[in-house]
Amino acid sequence: VQLVESGGGSVQPGGSLRLSCAASGFTDGDWSMGWFRQAPGKEREAVACINIRFNQLYYVDSVKGRFTISINDAKNTLYLQMNDLKPADTAVYVCAADRLYGSSCLGAIMYDNWGPGKQVTVSS
């Protein structure tokens, strides 16, 4: 599985950004994809994930109502729309994919396939 993120960048607090993750190499099975982030000196943390077949979406509390995870009809590009961004959202954002069910897709340890990541900086 190959994953490549695009988008991100710098924005002022309250602004919006969108991340994309192009995916290839999926084989048969129930795949989930997720967005994770890691700020300097902090552990990698989940942001949101999706079970692709059933379109089940999961978010961590800190981004609910602000971030939206989605996938295109071809099931090969994952998106993360980020609105009302806060300085605390500053991090490297990484997409991941693996055969997972339900809310287990929020667990970083569950994934073997990761993209290289994209920097998101929220600052005035």
PDB file of C-alpha atoms in Angstrom:
ATOM      1  CA  VAL A   1       0.000   0.000   0.000  1.00  0.00           C
ATOM      2  CA  GLN A   2       1.294   3.442  -0.946  1.00  0.00           C
ATOM      3  CA  LEU A   3      -0.003   6.606   0.687  1.00  0.00           C
ATOM      4  CA  VAL A   4       0.943  10.171  -0.237  1.00  0.00           C
ATOM      5  CA  GLU A   5      -0.463  13.243   1.468  1.00  0.00           C
ATOM      6  CA  SER A   6      -0.905  16.658  -0.093  1.00  0.00           C
ATOM      7  CA  GLY A   7      -2.285  19.974   1.067  1.00  0.00           C
ATOM      8  CA  GLY A   8      -1.658  21.450   4.470  1.00  0.00           C
ATOM      9  CA  GLY A   9       0.456  24.546   4.997  1.00  0.00           C
ATOM     10  CA  SER A  10       0.093  27.596   7.214  1.00  0.00           C
ATOM     11  CA  VAL A  11      -3.078  29.420   8.251  1.00  0.00           C
ATOM     12  CA  GLN A  12      -4.224  31.883  10.876  1.00  0.00           C
ATOM     13  CA  PRO A  13      -6.431  30.760  13.766  1.00  0.00           C
ATOM     14  CA  GLY A  14     -10.001  30.303  12.601  1.00  0.00           C
ATOM     15  CA  GLY A  15      -8.902  29.473   9.084  1.00  0.00           C
ATOM     16  CA  SER A  16      -9.409  26.314   7.026  1.00  0.00           C
ATOM     17  CA  LEU A  17      -7.206  23.805   5.251  1.00  0.00           C
ATOM     18  CA  ARG A  18      -7.791  20.556   3.423  1.00  0.00           C
ATOM     19  CA  LEU A  19      -5.506  17.539   3.356  1.00  0.00           C
ATOM     20  CA  SER A  20      -5.633  14.793   0.751  1.00  0.00           C
ATOM     21  CA  CYS A  21      -4.136  11.325   0.827  1.00  0.00           C
ATOM     22  CA  ALA A  22      -3.764   9.415  -2.432  1.00  0.00           C
ATOM     23  CA  ALA A  23      -3.860   5.674  -1.840  1.00  0.00           C
ATOM     24  CA  SER A  24      -2.918   2.719  -4.030  1.00  0.00           C
ATOM     25  CA  GLY A  25      -2.230  -0.959  -3.658  1.00  0.00           C
ATOM     26  CA  PHE A  26      -5.306  -1.981  -1.683  1.00  0.00           C
ATOM     27  CA  THR A  27      -6.068  -5.678  -1.866  1.00  0.00           C
ATOM     28  CA  ASP A  28      -9.301  -7.472  -1.003  1.00  0.00           C
ATOM     29  CA  GLY A  29     -10.730  -6.983   2.456  1.00  0.00           C
ATOM     30  CA  ASP A  30     -12.334  -4.378   4.665  1.00  0.00           C
ATOM     31  CA  TRP A  31      -9.981  -1.432   4.765  1.00  0.00           C
ATOM     32  CA  SER A  32     -10.018   1.572   7.018  1.00  0.00           C
ATOM     33  CA  MET A  33      -8.089   4.790   6.612  1.00  0.00           C
ATOM     34  CA  GLY A  34      -7.259   7.342   9.217  1.00  0.00           C
ATOM     35  CA  TRP A  35      -5.683  10.700   9.860  1.00  0.00           C
ATOM     36  CA  PHE A  36      -3.216  11.065  12.696  1.00  0.00           C
ATOM     37  CA  ARG A  37      -1.080  13.965  13.852  1.00  0.00           C
ATOM     38  CA  GLN A  38       2.089  14.466  15.805  1.00  0.00           C
ATOM     39  CA  ALA A  39       3.237  17.733  17.315  1.00  0.00           C
ATOM     40  CA  PRO A  40       6.867  18.279  18.369  1.00  0.00           C
ATOM     41  CA  GLY A  41       7.603  16.479  21.607  1.00  0.00           C
ATOM     42  CA  LYS A  42       4.227  14.762  21.708  1.00  0.00           C
ATOM     43  CA  GLU A  43       2.911  11.301  20.952  1.00  0.00           C
ATOM     44  CA  ARG A  44       1.174  10.576  17.656  1.00  0.00           C
ATOM     45  CA  GLU A  45      -2.566  10.957  18.181  1.00  0.00           C
ATOM     46  CA  ALA A  46      -5.651  10.026  16.221  1.00  0.00           C
ATOM     47  CA  VAL A  47      -7.718  12.670  14.490  1.00  0.00           C
ATOM     48  CA  ALA A  48     -10.375  10.793  12.507  1.00  0.00           C
ATOM     49  CA  CYS A  49     -10.855   7.587  10.588  1.00  0.00           C
ATOM     50  CA  ILE A  50     -13.239   5.893   8.207  1.00  0.00           C
ATOM     51  CA  ASN A  51     -14.228   2.315   7.551  1.00  0.00           C
ATOM     52  CA  ILE A  52     -14.395   2.428   3.777  1.00  0.00           C
ATOM     53  CA  ARG A  53     -16.954  -0.292   2.987  1.00  0.00           C
ATOM     54  CA  PHE A  54     -19.554   0.870   5.501  1.00  0.00           C
ATOM     55  CA  ASN A  55     -18.612   4.567   5.463  1.00  0.00           C
ATOM     56  CA  GLN A  56     -18.410   4.591   9.251  1.00  0.00           C
ATOM     57  CA  LEU A  57     -16.736   7.750  10.495  1.00  0.00           C
ATOM     58  CA  TYR A  58     -14.961   8.258  13.798  1.00  0.00           C
ATOM     59  CA  TYR A  59     -13.539  11.452  15.307  1.00  0.00           C
ATOM     60  CA  VAL A  60     -11.657  12.326  18.447  1.00  0.00           C
ATOM     61  CA  ASP A  61     -13.459  14.821  20.685  1.00  0.00           C
ATOM     62  CA  SER A  62     -10.993  17.654  20.088  1.00  0.00           C
ATOM     63  CA  VAL A  63     -11.875  17.904  16.382  1.00  0.00           C
ATOM     64  CA  LYS A  64     -15.586  17.031  16.364  1.00  0.00           C
ATOM     65  CA  GLY A  65     -17.608  19.731  14.654  1.00  0.00           C
ATOM     66  CA  ARG A  66     -14.487  21.266  13.083  1.00  0.00           C
ATOM     67  CA  PHE A  67     -12.899  18.502  10.981  1.00  0.00           C
ATOM     68  CA  THR A  68     -14.546  16.275   8.387  1.00  0.00           C
ATOM     69  CA  ILE A  69     -13.063  13.063   7.034  1.00  0.00           C
ATOM     70  CA  SER A  70     -14.267  11.777   3.676  1.00  0.00           C
ATOM     71  CA  ILE A  71     -13.264   9.572   0.774  1.00  0.00           C
ATOM     72  CA  ASN A  72     -13.898   9.912  -2.940  1.00  0.00           C
ATOM     73  CA  ASP A  73     -16.176   7.599  -4.909  1.00  0.00           C
ATOM     74  CA  ALA A  74     -13.226   5.665  -6.333  1.00  0.00           C
ATOM     75  CA  LYS A  75     -12.104   4.917  -2.738  1.00  0.00           C
ATOM     76  CA  ASN A  76      -8.547   5.950  -3.523  1.00  0.00           C
ATOM     77  CA  THR A  77      -8.293   9.465  -2.087  1.00  0.00           C
ATOM     78  CA  LEU A  78      -8.904  10.326   1.538  1.00  0.00           C
ATOM     79  CA  TYR A  79      -9.637  13.881   2.615  1.00  0.00           C
ATOM     80  CA  LEU A  80      -9.550  15.830   5.842  1.00  0.00           C
ATOM     81  CA  GLN A  81     -11.345  19.175   5.762  1.00  0.00           C
ATOM     82  CA  MET A  82     -10.192  21.243   8.707  1.00  0.00           C
ATOM     83  CA  ASN A  83     -12.194  24.307   9.731  1.00  0.00           C
ATOM     84  CA  ASP A  84     -11.886  26.734  12.647  1.00  0.00           C
ATOM     85  CA  LEU A  85      -8.256  25.735  13.079  1.00  0.00           C
ATOM     86  CA  LYS A  86      -6.560  26.453  16.375  1.00  0.00           C
ATOM     87  CA  PRO A  87      -2.874  26.751  17.292  1.00  0.00           C
ATOM     88  CA  ALA A  88      -3.241  23.435  19.151  1.00  0.00           C
ATOM     89  CA  ASP A  89      -3.934  21.791  15.764  1.00  0.00           C
ATOM     90  CA  THR A  90      -0.371  22.514  14.639  1.00  0.00           C
ATOM     91  CA  ALA A  91       1.306  19.203  13.830  1.00  0.00           C
ATOM     92  CA  VAL A  92       2.508  16.895  11.104  1.00  0.00           C
ATOM     93  CA  TYR A  93      -0.578  15.149   9.757  1.00  0.00           C
ATOM     94  CA  VAL A  94      -0.206  11.615   8.474  1.00  0.00           C
ATOM     95  CA  CYS A  95      -2.641   9.267   6.774  1.00  0.00           C
ATOM     96  CA  ALA A  96      -2.703   5.557   7.399  1.00  0.00           C
ATOM     97  CA  ALA A  97      -4.498   2.517   6.005  1.00  0.00           C
ATOM     98  CA  ASP A  98      -5.040  -1.083   7.056  1.00  0.00           C
ATOM     99  CA  ARG A  99      -7.640  -3.823   7.326  1.00  0.00           C
ATOM    100  CA  LEU A 100      -9.545  -2.698  10.420  1.00  0.00           C
ATOM    101  CA  TYR A 101     -13.101  -2.734  11.757  1.00  0.00           C
ATOM    102  CA  GLY A 102     -15.089  -0.193  13.689  1.00  0.00           C
ATOM    103  CA  SER A 103     -13.495   2.304  16.036  1.00  0.00           C
ATOM    104  CA  SER A 104     -10.250   0.313  16.111  1.00  0.00           C
ATOM    105  CA  CYS A 105      -9.311   2.535  13.191  1.00  0.00           C
ATOM    106  CA  LEU A 106      -8.552   5.285  15.727  1.00  0.00           C
ATOM    107  CA  GLY A 107      -5.675   3.248  17.115  1.00  0.00           C
ATOM    108  CA  ALA A 108      -2.338   4.219  15.573  1.00  0.00           C
ATOM    109  CA  ILE A 109      -0.806   0.940  16.690  1.00  0.00           C
ATOM    110  CA  MET A 110      -3.270  -0.910  14.438  1.00  0.00           C
ATOM    111  CA  TYR A 111      -1.762   0.394  11.205  1.00  0.00           C
ATOM    112  CA  ASP A 112       1.184  -0.907   9.202  1.00  0.00           C
ATOM    113  CA  ASN A 113       0.816   1.475   6.253  1.00  0.00           C
ATOM    114  CA  TRP A 114       1.648   5.161   6.634  1.00  0.00           C
ATOM    115  CA  GLY A 115       2.215   8.171   4.438  1.00  0.00           C
ATOM    116  CA  PRO A 116       5.193  10.502   4.915  1.00  0.00           C
ATOM    117  CA  GLY A 117       3.082  13.307   6.431  1.00  0.00           C
ATOM    118  CA  LYS A 118       2.317  16.970   5.825  1.00  0.00           C
ATOM    119  CA  GLN A 119       2.924  19.942   8.093  1.00  0.00           C
ATOM    120  CA  VAL A 120      -0.039  22.017   9.260  1.00  0.00           C
ATOM    121  CA  THR A 121       0.813  25.223  11.116  1.00  0.00           C
ATOM    122  CA  VAL A 122      -1.805  27.427  12.752  1.00  0.00           C
ATOM    123  CA  SER A 123      -0.376  30.708  13.927  1.00  0.00           C
ATOM    124  CA  SER A 124      -1.185  34.397  13.987  1.00  0.00           C
TER     125      SER A 124
END
